[in-house]
Every structure is written in structure tokens, then in C-alpha cells.
Coordinates of C-alpha atoms in Angstrom, one line a residue:
X1 CA -32.1 -44.2 19.8
X2 CA -35.5 -42.2 19.8
X3 CA -36.7 -40.5 16.8
X4 CA -35.7 -37.1 18.2
X5 CA -32.1 -38.2 18.9
X6 CA -31.9 -39.8 15.2
X7 CA -33.1 -36.5 13.8
X8 CA -30.4 -34.6 15.9
X9 CA -27.6 -36.8 14.7
X10 CA -28.8 -36.4 11.0
X11 CA -29.2 -32.7 11.4
X12 CA -25.5 -32.5 12.8
X13 CA -24.2 -34.7 10.1
X14 CA -25.8 -32.7 7.5
X15 CA -24.6 -29.4 8.9
X16 CA -21.0 -31.0 9.2
X17 CA -21.2 -32.2 5.7
X18 CA -22.2 -28.8 4.3
X19 CA -19.2 -27.2 6.2
X20 CA -16.8 -29.7 4.9
X21 CA -18.0 -29.2 1.4
X22 CA -17.8 -25.4 1.7
X23 CA -14.4 -25.6 3.3
X24 CA -13.1 -27.9 0.4
X25 CA -14.4 -25.6 -2.1
X26 CA -12.6 -22.7 -0.6
X27 CA -9.4 -24.7 -0.5
X28 CA -9.8 -26.1 -4.1
X29 CA -10.6 -22.5 -5.6
X30 CA -7.8 -20.9 -3.6
X31 CA -5.1 -23.3 -4.8
X32 CA -6.4 -23.4 -8.3
X33 CA -5.6 -19.6 -8.4
X34 CA -2.3 -20.3 -6.5
X35 CA -1.5 -22.8 -9.3
X36 CA -2.5 -20.5 -12.0
X37 CA -0.4 -17.6 -10.5
X38 CA 2.6 -20.0 -10.4
X39 CA 2.1 -21.3 -14.0
X40 CA 1.8 -17.9 -15.4
X41 CA 5.2 -16.9 -13.5
X42 CA 6.8 -20.1 -15.0
X43 CA 5.6 -19.2 -18.5
X44 CA 6.4 -15.6 -18.6
X45 CA 9.7 -16.2 -17.0
X46 CA 10.7 -18.8 -19.5
X47 CA 9.5 -16.7 -22.5
X48 CA 11.4 -13.7 -21.2
X49 CA 14.4 -15.7 -20.3
X50 CA 14.8 -17.4 -23.8
X51 CA 13.4 -14.7 -26.0
X52 CA 14.0 -11.4 -24.0
X53 CA 16.1 -9.8 -26.8
X54 CA 13.3 -10.5 -29.5
X55 CA 10.7 -8.6 -27.4
X56 CA 12.9 -5.9 -26.1
X57 CA 16.1 -5.5 -28.0
X58 CA 17.1 -2.4 -25.8
X59 CA 17.7 -4.9 -22.8
X60 CA 20.4 -6.6 -24.6
X61 CA 22.9 -4.7 -22.5
X62 CA 21.2 -6.0 -19.3
X63 CA 20.8 -9.5 -20.3
X64 CA 22.8 -10.9 -17.3
X65 CA 20.4 -9.0 -14.7
X66 CA 17.3 -9.8 -16.7
X67 CA 18.3 -13.6 -16.8
X68 CA 18.9 -13.6 -13.0
X69 CA 15.6 -12.0 -12.6
X70 CA 13.8 -14.3 -14.7
X71 CA 15.4 -17.3 -13.1
X72 CA 14.1 -16.1 -9.9
X73 CA 10.7 -15.4 -11.3
X74 CA 10.4 -19.1 -12.6
X75 CA 11.6 -20.5 -9.3
X76 CA 9.0 -18.6 -7.6
X77 CA 6.4 -19.7 -10.1
X78 CA 7.4 -23.4 -9.6
X79 CA 7.0 -23.2 -5.7
X80 CA 3.7 -21.6 -6.2
X81 CA 2.6 -24.2 -8.7
X82 CA 3.8 -27.0 -6.7
X83 CA 2.2 -25.5 -3.4
X84 CA -1.1 -25.1 -5.0
X85 CA -1.1 -28.4 -6.6
X86 CA -0.5 -30.0 -3.2
X87 CA -3.2 -28.1 -1.7
X88 CA -5.7 -28.7 -4.5
X89 CA -4.9 -32.4 -4.8
X90 CA -5.2 -32.8 -1.0
X91 CA -8.6 -31.0 -0.9
X92 CA -10.0 -33.1 -3.8
X93 CA -8.8 -36.3 -2.3
X94 CA -8.9 -35.5 1.4
X95 CA -5.7 -37.4 2.0
X96 CA -4.4 -36.5 5.3
X97 CA -0.6 -36.7 4.0
X98 CA -1.1 -34.0 1.5
X99 CA -3.2 -31.8 3.7
X100 CA -0.7 -32.2 6.5
X101 CA 2.0 -30.9 4.3
X102 CA -0.1 -28.1 3.1
X103 CA -1.1 -27.1 6.5
X104 CA 2.5 -27.0 7.8
X105 CA 3.6 -24.8 4.9
X106 CA 0.7 -22.4 5.4
X107 CA 1.2 -22.4 9.2
X108 CA 4.9 -21.5 8.7
X109 CA 4.0 -18.6 6.4
X110 CA 1.4 -17.3 8.9
X111 CA 4.0 -17.4 11.8
X112 CA 6.7 -15.7 9.8
X113 CA 4.3 -12.9 8.6
X114 CA 3.2 -12.4 12.2
X115 CA 7.0 -12.2 13.3
X116 CA 7.7 -9.7 10.6
X117 CA 4.7 -7.4 11.7
X118 CA 5.6 -7.7 15.3
X119 CA 9.3 -6.9 14.5
X120 CA 8.5 -4.1 12.1
X121 CA 6.4 -2.4 15.1
X122 CA 9.0 -3.3 18.0
X123 CA 12.3 -2.8 16.0
X124 CA 10.9 0.1 13.7
X125 CA 13.4 2.8 15.3
X126 CA 16.3 0.3 14.9
X127 CA 15.5 -0.6 11.3
X128 CA 15.1 3.1 10.5
X129 CA 18.4 4.1 12.2
X130 CA 20.3 1.3 10.4
X131 CA 18.8 2.2 6.9
X132 CA 19.4 5.9 7.5
X133 CA 23.2 5.3 8.6
X134 CA 23.7 3.0 5.6
X135 CA 22.1 5.7 3.2
X136 CA 24.0 8.4 5.0
X137 CA 27.2 6.6 4.4
X138 CA 26.5 6.1 0.7
X139 CA 25.2 9.7 0.0
X140 CA 28.4 11.2 1.8
X141 CA 30.6 8.9 -0.2
X142 CA 28.9 10.0 -3.5
X143 CA 29.2 13.8 -2.4
X144 CA 32.8 13.5 -1.4
X145 CA 33.8 12.0 -4.8
X146 CA 31.7 13.9 -7.2
X147 CA 30.7 17.2 -5.5
X148 CA 33.9 17.7 -3.8
X149 CA 36.1 16.0 -6.3
X150 CA 38.1 13.9 -3.9
X151 CA 39.6 11.4 -6.2
X152 CA 40.9 9.3 -3.3
X153 CA 37.3 8.2 -2.8
X154 CA 36.6 4.8 -4.6
X155 CA 32.8 4.5 -5.5
X156 CA 31.3 1.8 -7.6
X157 CA 28.9 2.1 -10.7
X158 CA 26.2 0.2 -8.3
X159 CA 26.7 2.9 -5.7
X160 CA 26.4 5.8 -8.0
X161 CA 23.3 4.2 -9.6
X162 CA 21.7 3.6 -6.3
X163 CA 22.0 7.4 -5.2
X164 CA 20.6 8.6 -8.4
X165 CA 18.0 5.9 -8.7
X166 CA 16.7 6.4 -5.1
X167 CA 16.2 10.1 -5.7
X168 CA 14.5 9.7 -9.0
X169 CA 12.2 7.1 -7.7
X170 CA 11.2 8.9 -4.5
X171 CA 11.5 12.2 -6.0
X172 CA 13.7 13.6 -3.5
X173 CA 17.0 15.5 -3.5
X174 CA 19.7 14.8 -0.8
X175 CA 19.3 12.5 2.3
X176 CA 18.3 14.6 5.2
X177 CA 18.7 17.9 3.6
X178 CA 18.6 19.1 -0.2
X179 CA 21.8 21.4 0.2
X180 CA 24.2 18.5 0.9
X181 CA 25.5 18.5 -2.7
X182 CA 27.8 21.5 -2.3
X183 CA 25.8 23.7 -4.8
X184 CA 25.7 21.0 -7.4
X185 CA 22.9 18.7 -8.3
X186 CA 23.1 14.8 -8.9
X187 CA 21.2 14.0 -12.2
X188 CA 18.7 11.8 -10.1
X189 CA 17.6 15.1 -8.4
X190 CA 15.8 16.4 -11.7
X191 CA 12.6 15.3 -12.7
X192 CA 13.4 14.2 -16.2
X193 CA 16.1 11.8 -15.1
X194 CA 16.1 8.3 -16.9
X195 CA 18.1 5.7 -15.3
X196 CA 18.7 3.7 -18.5
X197 CA 19.6 6.5 -20.7
X198 CA 22.0 8.0 -18.0
X199 CA 23.8 4.4 -17.6
X200 CA 24.0 4.1 -21.4
X201 CA 25.6 7.8 -21.8
X202 CA 29.3 7.2 -22.0
X203 CA 29.9 10.8 -21.0
X204 CA 27.6 10.8 -18.1
X205 CA 27.9 13.4 -15.6
X206 CA 27.7 12.8 -11.9
X207 CA 27.3 16.3 -10.7
X208 CA 25.4 19.0 -12.6
X209 CA 25.6 22.8 -11.9
X210 CA 21.7 22.7 -12.3
X211 CA 19.0 20.8 -13.7
X212 CA 18.4 20.9 -17.6
X213 CA 16.0 23.7 -18.7
X214 CA 13.1 21.4 -19.3
X215 CA 13.2 19.8 -15.9
X216 CA 13.0 20.8 -12.3
X217 CA 14.8 20.0 -9.1
X218 CA 13.1 18.0 -6.3
X219 CA 12.7 20.2 -3.3
X220 CA 12.0 17.5 -0.6
X221 CA 14.8 15.6 1.0
X222 CA 14.7 11.8 0.9
X223 CA 14.3 11.1 4.6
X224 CA 11.3 13.3 4.8
X225 CA 9.8 12.0 1.7
X226 CA 10.2 8.3 2.6
X227 CA 8.5 9.0 5.8
X228 CA 5.8 10.7 4.1
X229 CA 5.2 7.8 1.8
X230 CA 5.4 5.5 4.9
X231 CA 2.7 7.5 6.8
X232 CA 0.6 7.3 3.6
X233 CA 0.7 3.7 2.7
X234 CA 1.9 2.0 5.9
X235 CA -1.7 1.4 7.4
X236 CA -2.6 0.1 4.1
X237 CA 0.1 -2.5 3.7
X238 CA -0.6 -3.7 7.2
X239 CA -4.2 -4.0 6.4
X240 CA -3.4 -6.0 3.4
X241 CA -1.1 -8.3 5.3
X242 CA -3.6 -8.9 8.1
X243 CA -6.3 -9.7 5.3
X244 CA -3.6 -12.2 3.8
X245 CA -3.1 -13.8 7.2
X246 CA -6.8 -14.1 7.9
X247 CA -7.4 -15.6 4.5
X248 CA -4.5 -18.0 5.3
X249 CA -6.0 -19.0 8.6
X250 CA -9.3 -19.8 6.6
X251 CA -7.1 -22.1 4.4
X252 CA -5.7 -23.7 7.5
X253 CA -9.2 -24.5 9.1
X254 CA -10.3 -25.7 5.6
X255 CA -7.3 -28.1 5.3
X256 CA -8.3 -29.4 8.9
X257 CA -11.9 -29.7 8.0
X258 CA -11.3 -31.4 4.6
X259 CA -9.3 -34.3 6.3
X260 CA -11.7 -35.0 9.2
X261 CA -14.2 -37.1 7.3
X262 CA -15.7 -38.0 4.0
X263 CA -18.7 -36.5 2.7
X264 CA -22.0 -37.1 4.3
X265 CA -24.9 -37.7 2.0

């Protein structure tokens, strides 16, 4: 080869080597962060699972629910830690087997996220209709039982809690109209509502004549409030998801580059 050709080859190899080093560095840093996040989930979940009453004695009544949540948290932490470990080890070693596993898992995540975005756009009206119908059935059931006093209606504690928690969380009252409660007020419609205190109250009321004097009744119905929140934060959520997908695509490219060849001196 001529001197010019050799210099071109060396230049190409140097550029490829720098690109590979950069991609590996991105992959290593990313997966170290994922590993640390997974380890944090594992540690916090384990501590709270075994010592939750020591930290928060008031949670003793909800130990079953908290235990289930902590088990889920530890499971997620374990998956994240294992996933980050595989990616980090594959990036450091350049072994194709590890990087192939990492590539496939990330690719599946990207595909699922894209499918969710497409479905949320294409099927948005269907999702909204199904959600509103389910909520309508639940709110109507609550109104029939507690506002109209129909004792033939059977409604569970979870359903009672869901109605009041939803209204308290979204700061709304009623589903599609605030006067659906027959002139009465569910506790969740009041600004001072505390879900935990209400659940612990043996004499809790499900229908009030009016909100307590030191609280106010929410004036927006829940459908309108949820739509307002969706309009306000929907674009932000989509942008965040797109950024995550973009970052995952970079990780896919990094995984491919990292296993192509060894470092070039």
C-alpha cells in the first residue's frame, strides 16, 4: 500500500477506536447508574420489609399491603441490578453473548414503549370511554348506597376508599357533575380529607351534609379535572418517554459498537 493509503487506514482505525471507547463509556456509565438504582431499590425494600414498624409504627395496620409493595420493590430492584450488571460486564469485556442479551432486552423495551405510545394515541378515545364507564359504575354505586340509602346495594371497603381517594387526589367532586351526590358530600370532596385517618375511624361517615367548617368542597368534577391534568402534563410525559427511547437507542448502538472489535491503539 502507498503511504497515503496507510495513513487513511490508520486514520479510519483511530476514528473507529475513539468511537468504540466513547460508546463503551456511555454503556458502562449508564449501566452503573442502573445497577445503583436497582441496589437502592433492593436495600430500601429489604429494610422497610423487615423493619417497617420500627420506622413507621403507624403503618402496622397496613403491614400486609406494605409488605406486598416492598416485595414488588425488591423484585424490580433485583431485575434492574441484574440488567445493569449484564450491560456493564458486557461493555467492559466486549463479549458478544452478554451484549446480545443486553441488546435484545433493551430492544424489547423500546418496541413495547413505542407500541404503548401508538396505542395511547390511536386508542385514546376507547381508553377514555372504558375508564369513564368503569368510574361511572363505581360512583353511581356509591351514590345509590350512601346518598340514597339503598341498603340492597353491596359495596366493598376498597370501592368506598377508591371513590374518596380519587376525589381527594384529583381535588374534584363528583364524576361528570358535582351535584351527583343528592345534596350530600362524600368525605373525599372536602379539602381536609385524610385517607388514613378516615380508614382508621370506626365511626367514619360516607355521606356528609356538608364539609367541615375548616375545609372547603371541591368545585370541579373529576372528568374535567383529569382532562385538565392530561392536557397540562400529557405533552411533558410524551417528551420524557421520547427522550428515554432516544437514550435507549443510543445504548443499542453502543452495545453493537462495543462488540464489533477490540480497542485500536
